[in-house]
Amino acid sequence: MKFVNECVYTPDVVAEAIGAWWDRRLKADIWKFILGFILILAGSLLLQNYYLLLLELFPLTVILLYKRKGRQSVQNEMDRLKMVFREGPPVYHVEIGEDIHYKTPKSENRVLFSELLDVRETKNLIVLFLKGSQTLTLSKEGFREGTWTECMEYLKARTAKKKRV
């Protein structure tokens, strides 16, 4: 099966894709912070030491810093795009078959499925998480061959197959 997608890398797409990347990264840590938050709360109530509640600021501060870093990442990517693609937002042309082939007006690359770590769906996008903290973005509206739902099934099957091996 082959899928062809074209995605214009606009500021909205950048924000949604990077937001998905940070959500994925934060999701692993958020449960640790929630657990720490609950344990500190329980400890301060059991010991009736309400000064321990000040420790609640630590997990909250870390979460806020993650959010700030996410916003900075979006701005950094926008600045990079303006430098590299002075003529306007680039169009990413992605073909998915036995591997993932993508090209922009300035580059072309092939990615093996062994480099695909995860796939996430957002409101308007399919975001592929690749080794090296990279993402590749597909627009749900941008499919020229295949549909976004078929593509999601195909990609999930490929990543599930890899996880079993």
Coordinates of N, CA and C in Angstrom, one line a residue, residues 48-143:
Q48 N 0.4 16.5 59.7 CA -0.1 17.8 60.0 C 1.0 18.9 60.0
N49 N 1.8 18.8 59.0 CA 2.9 19.7 58.8 C 2.6 20.4 57.4
Y50 N 1.9 21.6 57.5 CA 1.5 22.2 56.4 C 2.6 23.0 55.6
Y51 N 3.7 23.1 56.2 CA 4.9 23.7 55.5 C 5.3 22.8 54.4
L52 N 5.1 21.4 54.5 CA 5.4 20.5 53.4 C 4.7 20.8 52.1
L53 N 3.5 21.5 52.3 CA 2.8 21.9 51.1 C 3.6 22.8 50.2
L54 N 4.6 23.5 50.7 CA 5.4 24.3 49.9 C 6.2 23.5 48.9
L55 N 6.4 22.2 49.2 CA 7.1 21.3 48.3 C 6.2 21.0 47.0
E56 N 4.9 21.3 47.1 CA 4.0 21.2 46.0 C 4.5 22.1 44.8
L57 N 5.2 23.2 45.2 CA 5.6 24.1 44.1 C 6.6 23.5 43.2
F58 N 7.4 22.5 43.6 CA 8.4 21.9 42.8 C 7.7 21.2 41.5
P59 N 6.8 20.2 41.7 CA 6.2 19.6 40.5 C 5.5 20.6 39.6
L60 N 4.8 21.6 40.3 CA 4.1 22.6 39.5 C 5.0 23.4 38.6
T61 N 6.2 23.8 39.3 CA 7.2 24.6 38.5 C 7.7 23.8 37.4
V62 N 8.0 22.5 37.6 CA 8.6 21.7 36.5 C 7.6 21.6 35.3
I63 N 6.3 21.4 35.6 CA 5.3 21.3 34.5 C 5.2 22.7 33.8
L64 N 5.3 23.8 34.5 CA 5.2 25.1 33.9 C 6.4 25.3 33.0
L65 N 7.6 24.9 33.5 CA 8.8 25.0 32.7 C 8.7 24.2 31.4
Y66 N 8.2 23.0 31.5 CA 7.9 22.2 30.3 C 7.1 22.9 29.3
K67 N 6.0 23.5 29.8 CA 5.1 24.2 28.9 C 5.8 25.4 28.2
R68 N 6.6 26.1 29.0 CA 7.4 27.3 28.5 C 8.4 26.8 27.4
K69 N 9.0 25.7 27.7 CA 10.0 25.2 26.8 C 9.3 24.8 25.5
G70 N 8.1 24.2 25.6 CA 7.3 23.9 24.4 C 7.0 25.1 23.5
R71 N 6.6 26.2 24.2 CA 6.4 27.5 23.4 C 7.7 28.0 22.8
Q72 N 8.8 27.9 23.5 CA 10.1 28.3 22.9 C 10.4 27.4 21.7
S73 N 10.1 26.2 21.8 CA 10.5 25.3 20.7 C 9.7 25.7 19.4
V74 N 8.4 26.0 19.6 CA 7.6 26.5 18.4 C 8.3 27.7 17.8
Q75 N 8.7 28.7 18.7 CA 9.3 29.9 18.2 C 10.6 29.7 17.5
N76 N 11.4 28.8 18.1 CA 12.7 28.4 17.4 C 12.5 27.8 16.1
E77 N 11.5 26.9 16.0 CA 11.2 26.3 14.7 C 10.7 27.3 13.7
M78 N 9.9 28.2 14.1 CA 9.4 29.3 13.2 C 10.6 30.1 12.7
D79 N 11.5 30.5 13.6 CA 12.7 31.3 13.2 C 13.5 30.5 12.2
R80 N 13.7 29.2 12.5 CA 14.5 28.4 11.6 C 13.9 28.3 10.2
L81 N 12.6 28.1 10.1 CA 11.9 28.1 8.9 C 12.0 29.4 8.1
K82 N 11.9 30.5 8.8 CA 12.0 31.8 8.1 C 13.4 32.0 7.5
M83 N 14.4 31.4 8.2 CA 15.8 31.5 7.7 C 16.0 30.6 6.5
V84 N 15.5 29.4 6.6 CA 15.8 28.4 5.5 C 14.9 28.6 4.3
F85 N 13.6 28.9 4.6 CA 12.6 29.0 3.5 C 12.1 30.4 3.5
R86 N 12.9 31.3 3.0 CA 12.6 32.7 2.9 C 11.4 33.0 2.0
E87 N 11.2 32.2 1.1 CA 10.1 32.4 0.1 C 8.7 32.0 0.6
G88 N 8.6 31.5 1.8 CA 7.3 31.2 2.4 C 7.3 29.8 3.0
P89 N 6.2 29.4 3.6 CA 6.2 28.1 4.3 C 6.4 27.0 3.3
P90 N 7.3 26.0 3.6 CA 7.6 24.9 2.7 C 6.4 23.9 2.6
V91 N 6.4 23.2 1.5 CA 5.4 22.1 1.4 C 6.2 20.8 1.6
Y92 N 5.8 20.0 2.5 CA 6.4 18.7 2.7 C 5.7 17.7 1.9
H93 N 6.3 17.0 1.0 CA 5.8 15.9 0.2 C 6.2 14.6 0.8
V94 N 5.3 13.8 1.3 CA 5.7 12.5 2.0 C 5.0 11.4 1.2
E95 N 5.8 10.3 1.0 CA 5.3 9.1 0.4 C 5.7 8.0 1.4
I96 N 4.6 7.2 1.7 CA 4.8 6.1 2.6 C 4.5 4.8 1.9
G97 N 5.4 3.9 2.0 CA 5.2 2.6 1.4 C 6.0 1.6 2.2
E98 N 7.0 1.0 1.6 CA 8.0 0.1 2.3 C 8.9 0.9 3.2
D99 N 9.0 2.2 3.0 CA 9.7 3.1 3.8 C 9.0 4.5 3.7
I100 N 9.6 5.5 4.3 CA 9.0 6.8 4.3 C 10.0 7.7 3.6
H101 N 9.5 8.3 2.5 CA 10.3 9.2 1.7 C 9.7 10.6 1.7
Y102 N 10.5 11.6 2.1 CA 9.9 12.9 2.1 C 10.9 13.9 1.5
K103 N 10.2 15.0 0.9 CA 11.1 16.0 0.4 C 10.4 17.4 0.6
T104 N 11.3 18.4 0.7 CA 10.9 19.8 0.8 C 11.5 20.5 -0.4
P105 N 11.2 21.7 -0.5 CA 11.9 22.4 -1.6 C 13.5 22.5 -1.5
K106 N 14.0 22.2 -0.3 CA 15.4 22.3 -0.1 C 16.1 20.9 0.2
S107 N 15.3 19.9 0.4 CA 16.0 18.6 0.8 C 15.1 17.4 0.5
E108 N 15.7 16.3 0.6 CA 15.0 15.0 0.3 C 15.7 13.9 1.2
N109 N 14.8 13.0 1.8 CA 15.3 12.1 2.7 C 14.5 10.8 2.7
R110 N 15.1 9.7 3.1 CA 14.3 8.5 3.3 C 14.5 8.0 4.7
V111 N 13.4 7.5 5.3 CA 13.4 7.1 6.7 C 12.9 5.6 6.7
L112 N 13.7 4.7 7.3 CA 13.2 3.4 7.4 C 12.2 3.3 8.6
F113 N 11.4 2.3 8.5 CA 10.4 2.1 9.6 C 11.0 1.8 10.9
S114 N 12.3 1.3 10.9 CA 13.0 1.0 12.1 C 13.3 2.3 12.9
E115 N 13.3 3.4 12.2 CA 13.5 4.7 12.8 C 12.3 5.4 13.3
L116 N 11.1 4.8 13.0 CA 9.8 5.3 13.5 C 9.5 4.8 14.9
L117 N 9.5 5.8 15.8 CA 9.2 5.4 17.2 C 7.8 5.3 17.6
D118 N 7.0 6.3 17.1 CA 5.6 6.4 17.5 C 4.8 7.2 16.5
V119 N 3.5 7.1 16.5 CA 2.6 7.8 15.6 C 1.5 8.4 16.5
R120 N 1.2 9.7 16.3 CA 0.1 10.3 17.1 C -0.8 11.1 16.1
E121 N -2.0 11.1 16.5 CA -3.0 11.8 15.8 C -3.4 13.1 16.6
T122 N -3.4 14.2 15.9 CA -3.9 15.4 16.5 C -5.2 15.9 15.8
K123 N -5.7 17.0 16.0 CA -6.9 17.5 15.4 C -6.8 17.5 13.9
N124 N -5.7 18.0 13.4 CA -5.5 18.2 11.9 C -4.4 17.4 11.3
L125 N -3.6 16.7 12.2 CA -2.4 16.2 11.7 C -2.2 14.7 12.1
I126 N -1.3 14.0 11.4 CA -0.7 12.8 11.9 C 0.8 13.1 12.1
V127 N 1.3 12.9 13.3 CA 2.7 13.3 13.6 C 3.5 12.0 13.8
L128 N 4.5 11.8 13.0 CA 5.4 10.7 13.1 C 6.6 11.1 14.0
F129 N 6.9 10.3 15.0 CA 8.0 10.6 15.9 C 9.2 9.7 15.5
L130 N 10.3 10.3 15.1 CA 11.4 9.5 14.6 C 12.6 9.6 15.5
K131 N 13.5 8.7 15.4 CA 14.7 8.7 16.2 C 15.4 10.1 16.1
G132 N 16.1 10.5 17.1 CA 16.8 11.7 17.1 C 15.9 12.9 17.4
S133 N 14.8 12.7 18.1 CA 13.8 13.7 18.5 C 13.3 14.5 17.3
Q134 N 13.1 13.8 16.2 CA 12.6 14.5 15.0 C 11.1 14.1 14.8
T135 N 10.4 15.0 14.1 CA 9.0 14.7 13.8 C 8.8 14.9 12.3
L136 N 7.9 14.2 11.8 CA 7.5 14.3 10.4 C 5.9 14.5 10.4
T137 N 5.5 15.5 9.8 CA 4.1 15.9 9.9 C 3.3 15.6 8.6
L138 N 2.1 15.0 8.8 CA 1.2 14.7 7.7 C -0.1 15.5 7.9
S139 N -0.6 16.2 7.0 CA -1.9 16.8 7.1 C -3.0 15.8 6.8
K140 N -4.0 15.8 7.6 CA -5.2 14.9 7.4 C -5.9 15.3 6.1
E141 N -5.8 16.6 5.7 CA -6.5 17.0 4.5 C -5.6 16.9 3.3
G142 N -4.3 16.6 3.5 CA -3.3 16.6 2.4 C -3.1 15.3 1.7
F143 N -3.9 14.3 1.9 CA -3.7 13.0 1.3 C -4.0 13.0 -0.2

